[in-house]
Coordinates of C-alpha atoms and ligand atoms in Angstrom, one line a residue:
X1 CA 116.7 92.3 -19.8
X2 CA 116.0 89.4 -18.7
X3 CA 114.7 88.4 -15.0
X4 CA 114.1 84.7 -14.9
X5 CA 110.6 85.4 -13.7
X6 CA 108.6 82.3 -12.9
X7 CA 105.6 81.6 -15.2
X8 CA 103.4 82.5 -11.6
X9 CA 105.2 85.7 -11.7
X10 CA 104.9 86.5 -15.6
X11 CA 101.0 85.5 -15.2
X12 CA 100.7 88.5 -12.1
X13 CA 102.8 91.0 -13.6
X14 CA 101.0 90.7 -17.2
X15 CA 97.0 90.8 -15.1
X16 CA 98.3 93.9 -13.1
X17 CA 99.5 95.5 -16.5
X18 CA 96.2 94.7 -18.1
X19 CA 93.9 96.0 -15.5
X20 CA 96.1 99.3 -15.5
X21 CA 95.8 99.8 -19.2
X22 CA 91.9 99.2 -19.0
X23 CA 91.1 100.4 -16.0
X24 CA 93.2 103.0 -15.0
X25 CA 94.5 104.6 -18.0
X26 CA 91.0 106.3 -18.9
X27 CA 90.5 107.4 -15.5
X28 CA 94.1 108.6 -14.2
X29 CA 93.9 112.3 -14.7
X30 CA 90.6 112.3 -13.5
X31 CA 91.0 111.3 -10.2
X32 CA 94.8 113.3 -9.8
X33 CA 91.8 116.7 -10.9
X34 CA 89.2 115.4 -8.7
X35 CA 91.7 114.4 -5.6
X36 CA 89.2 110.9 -5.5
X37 CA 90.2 108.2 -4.0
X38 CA 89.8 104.7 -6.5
X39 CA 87.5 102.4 -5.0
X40 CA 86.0 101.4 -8.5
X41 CA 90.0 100.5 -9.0
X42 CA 90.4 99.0 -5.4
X43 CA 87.4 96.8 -6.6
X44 CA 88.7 95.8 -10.0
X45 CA 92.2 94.9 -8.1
X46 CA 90.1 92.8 -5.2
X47 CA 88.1 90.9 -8.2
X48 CA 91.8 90.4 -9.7
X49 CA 93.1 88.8 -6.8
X50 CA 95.6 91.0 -6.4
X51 CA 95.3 91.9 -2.7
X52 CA 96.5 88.2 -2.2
X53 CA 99.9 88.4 -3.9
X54 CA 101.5 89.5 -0.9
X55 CA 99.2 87.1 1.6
X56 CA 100.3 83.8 2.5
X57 CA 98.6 81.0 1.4
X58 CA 96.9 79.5 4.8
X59 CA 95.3 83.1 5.2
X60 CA 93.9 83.0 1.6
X61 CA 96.6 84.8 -0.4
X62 CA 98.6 83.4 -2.9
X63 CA 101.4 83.4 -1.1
X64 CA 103.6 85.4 -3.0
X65 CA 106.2 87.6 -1.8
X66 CA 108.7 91.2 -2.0
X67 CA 109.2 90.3 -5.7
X68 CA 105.4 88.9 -6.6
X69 CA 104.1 93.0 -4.7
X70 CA 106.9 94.7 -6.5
X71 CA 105.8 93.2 -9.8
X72 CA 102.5 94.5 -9.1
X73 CA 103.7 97.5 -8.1
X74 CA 105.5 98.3 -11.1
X75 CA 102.7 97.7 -13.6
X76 CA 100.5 100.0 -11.6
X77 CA 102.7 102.7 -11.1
X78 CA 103.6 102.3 -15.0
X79 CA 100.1 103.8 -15.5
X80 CA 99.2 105.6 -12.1
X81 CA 101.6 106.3 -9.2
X82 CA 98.4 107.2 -6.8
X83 CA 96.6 104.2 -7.5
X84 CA 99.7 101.7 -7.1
X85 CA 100.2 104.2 -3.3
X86 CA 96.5 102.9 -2.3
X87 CA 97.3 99.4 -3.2
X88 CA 101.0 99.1 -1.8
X89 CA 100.5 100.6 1.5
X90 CA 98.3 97.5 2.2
X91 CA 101.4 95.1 2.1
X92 CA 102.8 97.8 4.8
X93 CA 99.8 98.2 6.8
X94 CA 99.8 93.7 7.3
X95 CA 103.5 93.3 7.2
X96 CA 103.6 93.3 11.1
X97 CA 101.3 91.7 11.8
X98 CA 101.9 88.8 9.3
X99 CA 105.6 88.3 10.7
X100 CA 104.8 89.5 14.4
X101 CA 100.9 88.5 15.2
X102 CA 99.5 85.5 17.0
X103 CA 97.8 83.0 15.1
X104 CA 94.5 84.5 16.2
X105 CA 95.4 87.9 14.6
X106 CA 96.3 86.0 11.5
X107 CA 93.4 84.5 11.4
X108 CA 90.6 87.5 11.8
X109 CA 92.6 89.7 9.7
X110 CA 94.3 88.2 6.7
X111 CA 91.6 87.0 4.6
X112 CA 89.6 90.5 4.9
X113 CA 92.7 91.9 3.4
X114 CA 93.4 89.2 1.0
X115 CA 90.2 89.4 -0.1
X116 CA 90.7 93.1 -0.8
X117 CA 87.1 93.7 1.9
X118 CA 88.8 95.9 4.0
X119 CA 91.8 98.2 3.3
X120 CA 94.7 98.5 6.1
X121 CA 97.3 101.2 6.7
X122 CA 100.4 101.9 8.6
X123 CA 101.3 105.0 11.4
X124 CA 104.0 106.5 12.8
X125 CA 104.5 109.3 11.8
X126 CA 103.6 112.4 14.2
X127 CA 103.6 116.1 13.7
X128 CA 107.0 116.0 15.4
X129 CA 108.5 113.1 14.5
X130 CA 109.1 112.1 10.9
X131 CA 113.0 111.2 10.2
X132 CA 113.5 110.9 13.7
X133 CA 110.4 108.1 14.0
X134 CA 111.8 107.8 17.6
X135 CA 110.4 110.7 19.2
X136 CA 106.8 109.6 18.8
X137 CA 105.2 111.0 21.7
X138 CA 101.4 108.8 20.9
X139 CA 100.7 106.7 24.1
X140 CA 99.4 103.5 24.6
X141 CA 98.7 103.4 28.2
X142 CA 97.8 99.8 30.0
X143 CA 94.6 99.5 31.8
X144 CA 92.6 96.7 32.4
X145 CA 91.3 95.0 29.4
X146 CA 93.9 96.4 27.1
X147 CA 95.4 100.0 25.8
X148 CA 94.5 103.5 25.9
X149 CA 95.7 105.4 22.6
X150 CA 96.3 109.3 23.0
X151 CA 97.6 111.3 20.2
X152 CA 97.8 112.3 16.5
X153 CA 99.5 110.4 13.6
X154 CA 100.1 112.6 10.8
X155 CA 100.4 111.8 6.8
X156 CA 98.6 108.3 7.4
X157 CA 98.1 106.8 3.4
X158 CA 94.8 105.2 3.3
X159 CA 94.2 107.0 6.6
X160 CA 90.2 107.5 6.5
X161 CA 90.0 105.0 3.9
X162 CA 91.3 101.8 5.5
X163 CA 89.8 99.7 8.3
X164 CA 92.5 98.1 9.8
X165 CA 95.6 100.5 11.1
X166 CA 99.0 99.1 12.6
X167 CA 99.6 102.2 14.8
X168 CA 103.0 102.5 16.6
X169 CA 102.6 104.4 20.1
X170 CA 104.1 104.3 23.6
X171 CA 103.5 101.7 25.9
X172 CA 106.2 103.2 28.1
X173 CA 107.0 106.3 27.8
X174 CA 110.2 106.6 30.0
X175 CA 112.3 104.3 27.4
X176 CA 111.5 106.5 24.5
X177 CA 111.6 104.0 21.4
X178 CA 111.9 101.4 23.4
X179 CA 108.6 102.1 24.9
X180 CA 107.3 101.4 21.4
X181 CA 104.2 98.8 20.7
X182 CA 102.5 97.9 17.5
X183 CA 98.2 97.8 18.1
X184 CA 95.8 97.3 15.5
X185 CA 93.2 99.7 15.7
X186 CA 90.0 99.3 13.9
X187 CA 88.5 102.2 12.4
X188 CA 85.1 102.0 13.8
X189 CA 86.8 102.2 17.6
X190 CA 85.3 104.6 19.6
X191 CA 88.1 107.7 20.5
X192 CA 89.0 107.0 16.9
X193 CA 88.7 109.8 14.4
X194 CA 90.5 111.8 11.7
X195 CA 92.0 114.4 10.8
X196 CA 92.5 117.0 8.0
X197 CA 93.1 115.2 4.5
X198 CA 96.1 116.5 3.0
X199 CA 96.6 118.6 -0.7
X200 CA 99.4 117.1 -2.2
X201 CA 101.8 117.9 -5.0
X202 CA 101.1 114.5 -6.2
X203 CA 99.9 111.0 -5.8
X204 CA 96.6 113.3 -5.6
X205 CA 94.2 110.0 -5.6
X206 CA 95.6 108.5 -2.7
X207 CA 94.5 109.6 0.8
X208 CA 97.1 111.4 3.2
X209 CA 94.8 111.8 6.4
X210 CA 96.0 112.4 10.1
X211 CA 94.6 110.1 12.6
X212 CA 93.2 111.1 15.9
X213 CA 93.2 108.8 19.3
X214 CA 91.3 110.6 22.2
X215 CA 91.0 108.0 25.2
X216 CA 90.9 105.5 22.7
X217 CA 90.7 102.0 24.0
X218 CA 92.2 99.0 21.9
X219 CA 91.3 95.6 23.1
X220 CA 95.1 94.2 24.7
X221 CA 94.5 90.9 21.9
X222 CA 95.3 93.5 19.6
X223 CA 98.7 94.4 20.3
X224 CA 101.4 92.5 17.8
X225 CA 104.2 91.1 19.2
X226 CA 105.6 92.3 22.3
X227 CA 105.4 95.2 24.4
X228 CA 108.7 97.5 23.5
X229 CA 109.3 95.9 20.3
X230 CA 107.5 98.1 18.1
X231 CA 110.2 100.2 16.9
X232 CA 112.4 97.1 16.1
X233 CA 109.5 95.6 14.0
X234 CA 109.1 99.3 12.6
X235 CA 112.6 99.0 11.3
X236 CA 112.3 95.3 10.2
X237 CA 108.9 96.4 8.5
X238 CA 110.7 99.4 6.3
X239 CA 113.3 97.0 5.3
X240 CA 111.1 94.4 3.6
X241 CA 108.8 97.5 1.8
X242 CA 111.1 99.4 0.8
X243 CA 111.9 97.6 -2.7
X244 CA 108.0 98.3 -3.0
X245 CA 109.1 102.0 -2.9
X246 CA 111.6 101.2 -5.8
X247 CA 109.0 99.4 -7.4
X248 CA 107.1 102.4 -8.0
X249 CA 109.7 104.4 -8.9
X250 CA 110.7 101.8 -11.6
X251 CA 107.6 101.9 -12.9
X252 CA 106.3 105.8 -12.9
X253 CA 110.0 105.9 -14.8
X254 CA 109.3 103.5 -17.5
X255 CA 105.7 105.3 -18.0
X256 CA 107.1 108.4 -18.2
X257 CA 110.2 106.7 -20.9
X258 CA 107.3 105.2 -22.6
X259 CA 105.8 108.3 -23.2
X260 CA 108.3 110.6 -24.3
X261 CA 109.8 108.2 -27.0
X262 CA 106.1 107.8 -28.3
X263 CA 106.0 112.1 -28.3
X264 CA 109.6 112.6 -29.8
X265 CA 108.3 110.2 -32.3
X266 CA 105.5 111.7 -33.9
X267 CA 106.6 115.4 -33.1
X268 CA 108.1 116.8 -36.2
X269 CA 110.2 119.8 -36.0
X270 CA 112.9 121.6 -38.6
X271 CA 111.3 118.6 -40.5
X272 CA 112.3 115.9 -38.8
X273 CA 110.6 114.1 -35.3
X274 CA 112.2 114.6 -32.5
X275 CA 113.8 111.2 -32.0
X276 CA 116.2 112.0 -34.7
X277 CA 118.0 114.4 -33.1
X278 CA 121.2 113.3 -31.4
X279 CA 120.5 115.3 -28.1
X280 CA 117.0 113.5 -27.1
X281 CA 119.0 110.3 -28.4
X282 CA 121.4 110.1 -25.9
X283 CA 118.6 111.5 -23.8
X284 CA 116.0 108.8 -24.0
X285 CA 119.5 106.1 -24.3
X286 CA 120.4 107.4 -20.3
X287 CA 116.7 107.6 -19.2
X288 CA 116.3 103.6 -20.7
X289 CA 119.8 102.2 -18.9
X290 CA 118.9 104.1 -16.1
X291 CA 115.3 102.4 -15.5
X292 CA 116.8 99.5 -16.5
X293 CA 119.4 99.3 -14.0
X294 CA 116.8 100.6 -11.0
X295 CA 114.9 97.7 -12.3
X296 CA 117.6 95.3 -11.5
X297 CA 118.2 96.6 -8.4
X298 CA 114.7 96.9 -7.5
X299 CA 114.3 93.4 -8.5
X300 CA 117.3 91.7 -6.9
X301 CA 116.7 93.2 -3.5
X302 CA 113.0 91.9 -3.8
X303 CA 114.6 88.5 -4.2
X304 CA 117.1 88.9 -1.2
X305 CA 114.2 90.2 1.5
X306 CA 112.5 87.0 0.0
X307 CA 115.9 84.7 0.5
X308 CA 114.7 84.9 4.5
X309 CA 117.8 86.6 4.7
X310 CA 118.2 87.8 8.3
X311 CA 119.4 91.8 7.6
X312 CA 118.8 93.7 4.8
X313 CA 118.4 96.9 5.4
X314 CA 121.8 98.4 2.8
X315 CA 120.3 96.3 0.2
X316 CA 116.6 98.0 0.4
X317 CA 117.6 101.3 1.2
X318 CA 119.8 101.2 -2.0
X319 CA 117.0 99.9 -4.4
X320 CA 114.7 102.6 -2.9
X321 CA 117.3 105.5 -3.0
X322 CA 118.5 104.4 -6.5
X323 CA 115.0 103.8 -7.8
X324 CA 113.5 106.8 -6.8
X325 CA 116.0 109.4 -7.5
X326 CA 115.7 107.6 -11.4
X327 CA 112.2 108.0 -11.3
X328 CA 112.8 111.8 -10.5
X329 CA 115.3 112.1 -13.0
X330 CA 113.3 110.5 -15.7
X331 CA 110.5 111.9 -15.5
X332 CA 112.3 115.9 -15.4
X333 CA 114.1 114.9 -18.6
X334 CA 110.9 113.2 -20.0
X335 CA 109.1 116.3 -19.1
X336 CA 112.0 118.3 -20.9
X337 CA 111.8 116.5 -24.4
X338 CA 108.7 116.8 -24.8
X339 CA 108.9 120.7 -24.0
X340 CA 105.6 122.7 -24.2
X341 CA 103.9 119.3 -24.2
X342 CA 105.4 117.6 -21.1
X343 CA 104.4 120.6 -18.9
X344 CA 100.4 120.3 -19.9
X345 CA 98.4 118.1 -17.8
X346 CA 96.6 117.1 -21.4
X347 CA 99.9 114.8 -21.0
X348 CA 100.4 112.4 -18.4
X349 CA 103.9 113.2 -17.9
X350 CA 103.7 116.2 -15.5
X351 CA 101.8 114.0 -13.4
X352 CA 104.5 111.2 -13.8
X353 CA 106.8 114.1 -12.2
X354 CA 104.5 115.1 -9.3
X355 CA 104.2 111.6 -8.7
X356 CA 107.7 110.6 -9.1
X357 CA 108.7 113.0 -6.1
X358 CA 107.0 111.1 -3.5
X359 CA 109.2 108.1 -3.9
X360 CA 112.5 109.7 -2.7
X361 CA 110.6 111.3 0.4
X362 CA 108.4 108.5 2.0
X363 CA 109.5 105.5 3.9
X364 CA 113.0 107.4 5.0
X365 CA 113.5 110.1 3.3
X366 CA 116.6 109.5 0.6
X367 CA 118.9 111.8 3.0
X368 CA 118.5 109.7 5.5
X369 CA 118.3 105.9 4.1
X370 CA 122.0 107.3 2.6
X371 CA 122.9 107.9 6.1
X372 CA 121.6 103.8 6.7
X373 CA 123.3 102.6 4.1
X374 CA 126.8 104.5 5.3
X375 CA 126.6 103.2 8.7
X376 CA 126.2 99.8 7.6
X377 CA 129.6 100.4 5.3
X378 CA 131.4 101.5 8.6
X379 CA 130.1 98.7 10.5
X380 CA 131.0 96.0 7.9
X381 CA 134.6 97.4 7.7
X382 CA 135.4 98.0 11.4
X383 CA 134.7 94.0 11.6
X384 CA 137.2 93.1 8.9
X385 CA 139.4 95.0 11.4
Ligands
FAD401 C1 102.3 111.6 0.8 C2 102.9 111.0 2.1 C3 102.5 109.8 2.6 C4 103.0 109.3 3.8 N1 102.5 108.1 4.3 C5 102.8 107.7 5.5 C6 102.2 106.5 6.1 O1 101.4 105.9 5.5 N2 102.6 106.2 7.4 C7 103.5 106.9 8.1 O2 103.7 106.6 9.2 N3 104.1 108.0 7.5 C8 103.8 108.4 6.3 N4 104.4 109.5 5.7 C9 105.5 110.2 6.4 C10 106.8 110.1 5.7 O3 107.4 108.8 6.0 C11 107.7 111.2 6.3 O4 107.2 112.4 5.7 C12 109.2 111.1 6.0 O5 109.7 110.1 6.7 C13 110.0 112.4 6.2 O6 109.6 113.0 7.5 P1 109.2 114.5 7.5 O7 108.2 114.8 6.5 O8 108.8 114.8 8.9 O9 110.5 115.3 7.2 P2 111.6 115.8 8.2 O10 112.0 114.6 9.1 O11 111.2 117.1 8.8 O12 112.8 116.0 7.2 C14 112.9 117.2 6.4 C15 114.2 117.1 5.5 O13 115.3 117.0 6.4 C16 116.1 115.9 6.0 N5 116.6 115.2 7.2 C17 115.9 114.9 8.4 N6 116.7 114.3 9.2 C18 117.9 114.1 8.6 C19 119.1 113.5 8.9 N7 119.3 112.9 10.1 N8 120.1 113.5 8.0 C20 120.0 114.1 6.8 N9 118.8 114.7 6.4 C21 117.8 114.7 7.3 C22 115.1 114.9 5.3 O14 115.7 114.1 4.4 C23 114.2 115.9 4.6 O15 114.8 116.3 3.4 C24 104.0 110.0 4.5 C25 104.4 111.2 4.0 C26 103.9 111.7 2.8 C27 104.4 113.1 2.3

């Protein structure tokens, strides 16, 4: 198919394929066994440039944008769905504070990130509120000077790893989500600590930590935006990395197509390979339209959150529902050809699976960006009306 990528955008996606082939390929099932976080890989990425794709230009990035991260994205996740989680969640962990922060912020915190030096993440999540994001119950209390943070964030990506954390918390209570702020928090704050790291079905490399504010005090020039708005920049946040989501879905699906044609292809049986058989024909025919179709979508949402358009929330929740429950359905029926095979971790496609199963949980659950993308229907229709 073809995208009408610009030559900038051929030249990324190609680099981010080659250092996945050489640099992650050989190491992938290593560090799913070991649980490891890739910092050799975060370093290859920094050298690459890569952490500047999604930085503009006056903060030393390159001043790309959805599209330019999703392309990125993509190739990784092609190869490694953990390693393309470490990168990705440092486009959400800046977002904010590249649409929302002052000048200053900009300034201190953009090039350390563009320059891949320090890592950032993103929190809001709590023990007892995931779906409903609005029942955070973290506080940000005023005092002089700035904010004190008290209470736990829970499935933090990067979380222990990252430096710089957008942490969403209450800076008044009584309003609920409309109490919510967006701080930075820097990882060497004192009150600042984590929590247990998390064993996860996949996306084993990446870190899933809980963070930890005890009388915590954040300097007030580190609050983004303005007080109460945290919830509506939450919300504006999802909707521009969401096609990320479907990014990695698209491409732990094409990995996982790649791989099964190349195992029905050498794997003779009643003397014939695989391949030849009708049934894993129209097999590996759905799996291909179907990554080629989340790809689309993926892609054209990318380009709409890019237009500057002013809502689009349907069209990222669809790319990320779409794309992920492909993903998941690709990589079952990859598993599935390739039998015996597919389930043995020798093979990367089991891993392709764990992975894959992420993508239709995190950043709104598929349940509930269905739900989104339903209420928007109504609304559109009772203004026809
Ligand atoms: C590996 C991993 C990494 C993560 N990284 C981050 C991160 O970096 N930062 C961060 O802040 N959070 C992060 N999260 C949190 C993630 O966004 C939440 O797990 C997710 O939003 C779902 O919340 P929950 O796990 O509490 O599930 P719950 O909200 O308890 O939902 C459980 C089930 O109920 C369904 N459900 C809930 N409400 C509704 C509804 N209204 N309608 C229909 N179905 C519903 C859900 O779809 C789901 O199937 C991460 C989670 C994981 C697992």
């Amino acid at each position: 198919m073809e995208y009408f990528l610009s030559e900038q955008q051929k030249t990324i996606k190609s680099l981010a394929r080659r250092i996945a082939e050489e640099r992650i390929l050989p190491v992938r099932a290593e560090l799913d066994e070991k649980e490891e976080f890739p910092w050799a890989i975060m370093k290859d990425l920094a050298d690459a440039d890569m952490f500047r794709v999604f930085i503009p230009e006056e903060y030393e990035g390159l001043g790309g944008g959805c599209l330019e991260l999703c392309l990125v994205v993509e190739e990784l996740s092609r190869v490694c769905g953990a390693v393309a989680t470490c990168y990705a969640v440092n486009a959400l962990g800046c977002f904010t504070l590249m649409d929302c922060g002052t000048e200053e912020q900009k300034r201190k915190y953009l090039p350390d990130v563009a320059s891949g030096k320090r890592l950032t993440a993103f929190a809001i999540t709590e023990p007892t509120a995931g779906s409903d994001v609005g029942a955070i119950k973290t506080t940000a209390e005023r005092v002089e000077g700035g904010y004190v943070l008290n209470g736990t964030k829970q499935y933090i990506t990067n979380g222990g790893e990252a430096e710089i954390y957008t942490v969403i918390a209450l800076t008044d209570k009584t309003k609920g989500a409309r109490g919510a702020s967006a701080l930075l928090v820097e990882k060497d704050t004192p009150g600042f600590s984590f929590g247990k790291k998390e064993k996860k079905m996949g996306i084993r490399a990446s870190a899933t930590r809980e963070l930890i504010f005890r009388n915590c005090l954040v300097p007030e020039e580190n609050l983004i935006g303005k007080e109460g708005a945290g919830f509506i920049m939450t919300m504006k946040l999802f909707d521009k990395s969401r096609p990320g989501i479907g990014a990695q879905a698209v491409g732990l699906a094409q990995g996982a197509l790649e791989a099964a044609v190349d195992y029905t292809r050498q794997r003779i049986q009643f003397g014939q390979p695989l391949i030849s058989l009708p049934v894993v024909q129209d097999i590996l025919a759905d799996m291909a339209t179907q990554v080629e179709a989340a790809r689309a979508l993926v892609y054209a949402a990318a380009r709409t959150v890019d237009s500057g358009a002013k809502k689009v929330t349907e069209e990222s929740a669809m790319a990320k529902v779409f794309a992920s429950d492909v993903a998941m359905k690709v990589t079952i029926d990859a598993v599935q050809i390739c039998g015996g095979a597919g389930y043995m971790r020798d093979y990367p496609l089991e891993k392709m699976m764990r992975d894959a199963k992420i993508t239709q949980i995190y950043e709104g659950s598929n349940q509930v960006l269905r739900n989104a993308i339903a209420i928007e229907l109504r609304k559109r229709r009772a203004k026809t009306e």
